[in-house]
RNA sequence: GCUGCUGUAGCUCAGUGGUAGAGCGCACCCUUGGUAAGGGUGAGGCCGGGAGUUCAAUCCUCCCCAGCAGCACCA
């Protein structure tokens, strides 16, 4: 074969030969003119490239068209470039920084003296539509590093210059032009701005730190969403609207579950309805833990900071701790309330040091291990104001916390047991879509590398043995050990860490925990910090959103409402109510002077799962018309049967 | 904590430089109605807090506080 010929393998396995240097577009045209028109990029041996770039060696290729999933990313990426151009044309002097593709869209961070307002979005969007309409081709250039730096500095684009400076020496510096505008970019891009299409929308503006570092400049970020066609865009926007409706903060108000108020920001006022959910969660997990060999304890809320100094929290976690002086406040108006001379106590932000105190009472033998200590510990953390978010991020929270004290050779077994428990629990709540991160050693850490090697391996092995997929979060582990993070998504697509499992080689040592080994010597146990729900508050929030308020019977705040059609049935309804109540069900009675339509509507909106509707007929026949939330029909049963089957279906899954 | 936006009745929201309005909810009356809104009447507001401008501020300005979105941080 001649040296300048190349063999191109198509996805269907067929092969064609071309002159080396033929562009992707030319290959597409040679296959079919329609393909040349539809293609937006080419994949060469799995690597996405511009259609205009020459192919210089034999390869397997795949021509990407708009219907391809990869097209979506390119549309968004190109949209980000178009947005940056639009912004710079409308607001001269604005510096561009970075603009990546994200889930459902893209953003671009700008540096500008005056921030953008939501009103600017309309103008920017309009400009974008013009740029797209003009359809300038995306053109790729390779620049010399110094040339690029000089160019950007000269243009006053200092952030871009910094980006170029920080690129590794080996990196080819590429520039993409669209008409008169250009940006530093790795590519690839679609053939022209026109390919972005018009199915996009700018969503919001927000601040974001340069390079994600809170000590660096605050930039203005503009978020946008972009799709292949209007239909997809519309579906996405509708999805967002639906998601908003199940926001737990909104449902919490509507269903009278809880509230927050200024005087206790970030701390929940649980109403009777909401506290049912909380209590059901707690007693459910308590039953689980009991059967898994955990022993429950209760430890102090207020502990002298000397202990926190010893545990290391004072050093590492102080900015998140509430401190309380152990001092009688002054009643003298002329003096400050607190002199500051009393010793300092801290409200516990975590339970672990207290659990070690219990472990340390008496002498422990290796025979006592593993020792599993659980506590529904109420912890306070002084979270940054901006971090607070309904039940998901609070300042006072209760964890289903436990610490397992064990030997290093017991880690694998304990971790496996925990993960199995974790999955059993989540299954009971209908959560299947859980993402697991294995967070590995951070740059700043305690313990030597050999210990970390073993710990990380044990944690990876446990997941492998259970055949669970996970991602590695490099360097995200705690300073004292690696950890699993179990994430669930909320209604709006935000991901929240719920369960966790962390190995700790440091705290037991710092607090002097020890056991007598088989060899008669003292050894330091390993500690595993673990929580299934994470915090009861957050888990309740996730549950509410996941079920859109329509909680399973066993957790529903009100399981059944007995509603009358006419006052003739009041007495009968009262008797039904009493029977259900005596069975321990959460039942309410509605004998109000309202029409049944009204009652049905009201209790349906309140998301009561079951209604027992009774009128004159039911009273005479000793029957019940059962109406279930979400179904339009009704089911007639004898009173005894209805009560029995309701009681059955209200049972917790464990 | 940072950037931006918001704060009017229990809830959702109008509104104006001359101290306020709707719908829902709530209370009372009429209505006893068969599975998602029967009718009438009425009570509810220090217009987030403080200062300033003004004859006059819920509205304009500034400062606080809180909420929301994002960032950073995290269960």
PDB file of C-alpha atoms (C1' of nucleotides) in Angstrom, chain B residues 3-72:
ATOM      1  C1'   U B   3     -21.857  37.503  44.227  1.00  0.00           C
ATOM      2  C1'   G B   4     -26.713  38.621  42.633  1.00  0.00           C
ATOM      3  C1'   C B   5     -31.972  38.778  43.478  1.00  0.00           C
ATOM      4  C1'   U B   6     -36.110  39.020  46.902  1.00  0.00           C
ATOM      5  C1'   G B   7     -38.851  40.512  51.666  1.00  0.00           C
ATOM      6  C1'   U B   8     -46.694  43.490  51.441  1.00  0.00           C
ATOM      7  C1'   A B   9     -52.537  39.124  55.401  1.00  0.00           C
ATOM      8  C1'   G B  10     -51.504  32.139  57.622  1.00  0.00           C
ATOM      9  C1'   C B  11     -50.271  30.782  52.009  1.00  0.00           C
ATOM     10  C1'   U B  12     -49.602  32.565  46.743  1.00  0.00           C
ATOM     11  C1'   C B  13     -49.056  37.234  44.914  1.00  0.00           C
ATOM     12  C1'   A B  14     -50.992  42.530  42.911  1.00  0.00           C
ATOM     13  C1'   G B  15     -50.018  47.748  44.100  1.00  0.00           C
ATOM     14  C1'   U B  16     -48.965  53.241  45.011  1.00  0.00           C
ATOM     15  C1'   G B  17     -44.348  59.396  47.347  1.00  0.00           C
ATOM     16  C1'   G B  18     -50.532  61.041  50.539  1.00  0.00           C
ATOM     17  C1'   U B  19     -50.216  54.798  56.250  1.00  0.00           C
ATOM     18  C1'   A B  20     -53.079  49.094  51.317  1.00  0.00           C
ATOM     19  C1'   G B  21     -55.674  45.089  47.702  1.00  0.00           C
ATOM     20  C1'   A B  22     -57.004  39.906  45.282  1.00  0.00           C
ATOM     21  C1'   G B  23     -57.504  34.567  45.428  1.00  0.00           C
ATOM     22  C1'   C B  24     -57.004  30.553  48.736  1.00  0.00           C
ATOM     23  C1'   G B  25     -57.209  29.566  53.941  1.00  0.00           C
ATOM     24  C1'   C B  26     -59.695  31.084  58.703  1.00  0.00           C
ATOM     25  C1'   A B  27     -64.521  32.492  61.670  1.00  0.00           C
ATOM     26  C1'   C B  28     -69.831  32.749  61.611  1.00  0.00           C
ATOM     27  C1'   C B  29     -74.603  31.802  59.047  1.00  0.00           C
ATOM     28  C1'   C B  30     -77.448  29.131  55.282  1.00  0.00           C
ATOM     29  C1'   U B  31     -77.009  24.494  52.946  1.00  0.00           C
ATOM     30  C1'   U B  32     -77.175  17.329  54.695  1.00  0.00           C
ATOM     31  C1'   G B  33     -74.618  17.484  49.818  1.00  0.00           C
ATOM     32  C1'   G B  34     -72.297  10.336  47.289  1.00  0.00           C
ATOM     33  C1'   U B  35     -65.955  10.888  45.750  1.00  0.00           C
ATOM     34  C1'   A B  36     -60.947  16.869  43.561  1.00  0.00           C
ATOM     35  C1'   A B  37     -63.754  23.757  45.045  1.00  0.00           C
ATOM     36  C1'   G B  38     -72.229  24.840  47.200  1.00  0.00           C
ATOM     37  C1'   G B  39     -73.709  30.013  48.728  1.00  0.00           C
ATOM     38  C1'   G B  40     -73.462  34.387  51.912  1.00  0.00           C
ATOM     39  C1'   U B  41     -71.173  37.491  55.651  1.00  0.00           C
ATOM     40  C1'   G B  42     -66.884  38.761  58.356  1.00  0.00           C
ATOM     41  C1'   A B  43     -62.144  39.016  60.903  1.00  0.00           C
ATOM     42  C1'   G B  44     -56.907  39.369  59.550  1.00  0.00           C
ATOM     43  C1'   G B  45     -51.338  43.750  57.763  1.00  0.00           C
ATOM     44  C1'   C B  46     -45.756  48.288  62.417  1.00  0.00           C
ATOM     45  C1'   C B  47     -45.860  46.659  53.819  1.00  0.00           C
ATOM     46  C1'   G B  48     -38.489  42.405  57.340  1.00  0.00           C
ATOM     47  C1'   G B  49     -35.605  46.018  61.084  1.00  0.00           C
ATOM     48  C1'   G B  50     -32.984  50.754  61.669  1.00  0.00           C
ATOM     49  C1'   A B  51     -31.389  55.455  59.853  1.00  0.00           C
ATOM     50  C1'   G B  52     -31.743  59.265  56.051  1.00  0.00           C
ATOM     51  C1'   U B  53     -34.165  62.394  52.001  1.00  0.00           C
ATOM     52  C1'   U B  54     -39.187  64.693  52.016  1.00  0.00           C
ATOM     53  C1'   C B  55     -44.580  68.687  54.293  1.00  0.00           C
ATOM     54  C1'   A B  56     -45.431  63.360  53.775  1.00  0.00           C
ATOM     55  C1'   A B  57     -42.016  56.946  52.859  1.00  0.00           C
ATOM     56  C1'   U B  58     -44.609  50.395  52.220  1.00  0.00           C
ATOM     57  C1'   C B  59     -42.627  52.941  47.641  1.00  0.00           C
ATOM     58  C1'   C B  60     -36.494  56.835  46.956  1.00  0.00           C
ATOM     59  C1'   U B  61     -31.154  56.345  49.422  1.00  0.00           C
ATOM     60  C1'   C B  62     -27.866  53.908  52.955  1.00  0.00           C
ATOM     61  C1'   C B  63     -26.891  50.195  56.744  1.00  0.00           C
ATOM     62  C1'   C B  64     -28.467  45.718  59.058  1.00  0.00           C
ATOM     63  C1'   C B  65     -31.377  40.991  59.233  1.00  0.00           C
ATOM     64  C1'   A B  66     -33.554  36.940  56.828  1.00  0.00           C
ATOM     65  C1'   G B  67     -34.943  34.048  52.518  1.00  0.00           C
ATOM     66  C1'   C B  68     -33.760  32.369  47.401  1.00  0.00           C
ATOM     67  C1'   A B  69     -30.055  30.961  43.352  1.00  0.00           C
ATOM     68  C1'   G B  70     -25.109  29.911  42.454  1.00  0.00           C
ATOM     69  C1'   C B  71     -20.052  29.601  44.367  1.00  0.00           C
ATOM     70  C1'   A B  72     -17.050  27.957  48.443  1.00  0.00           C
TER      71        A B  72
END
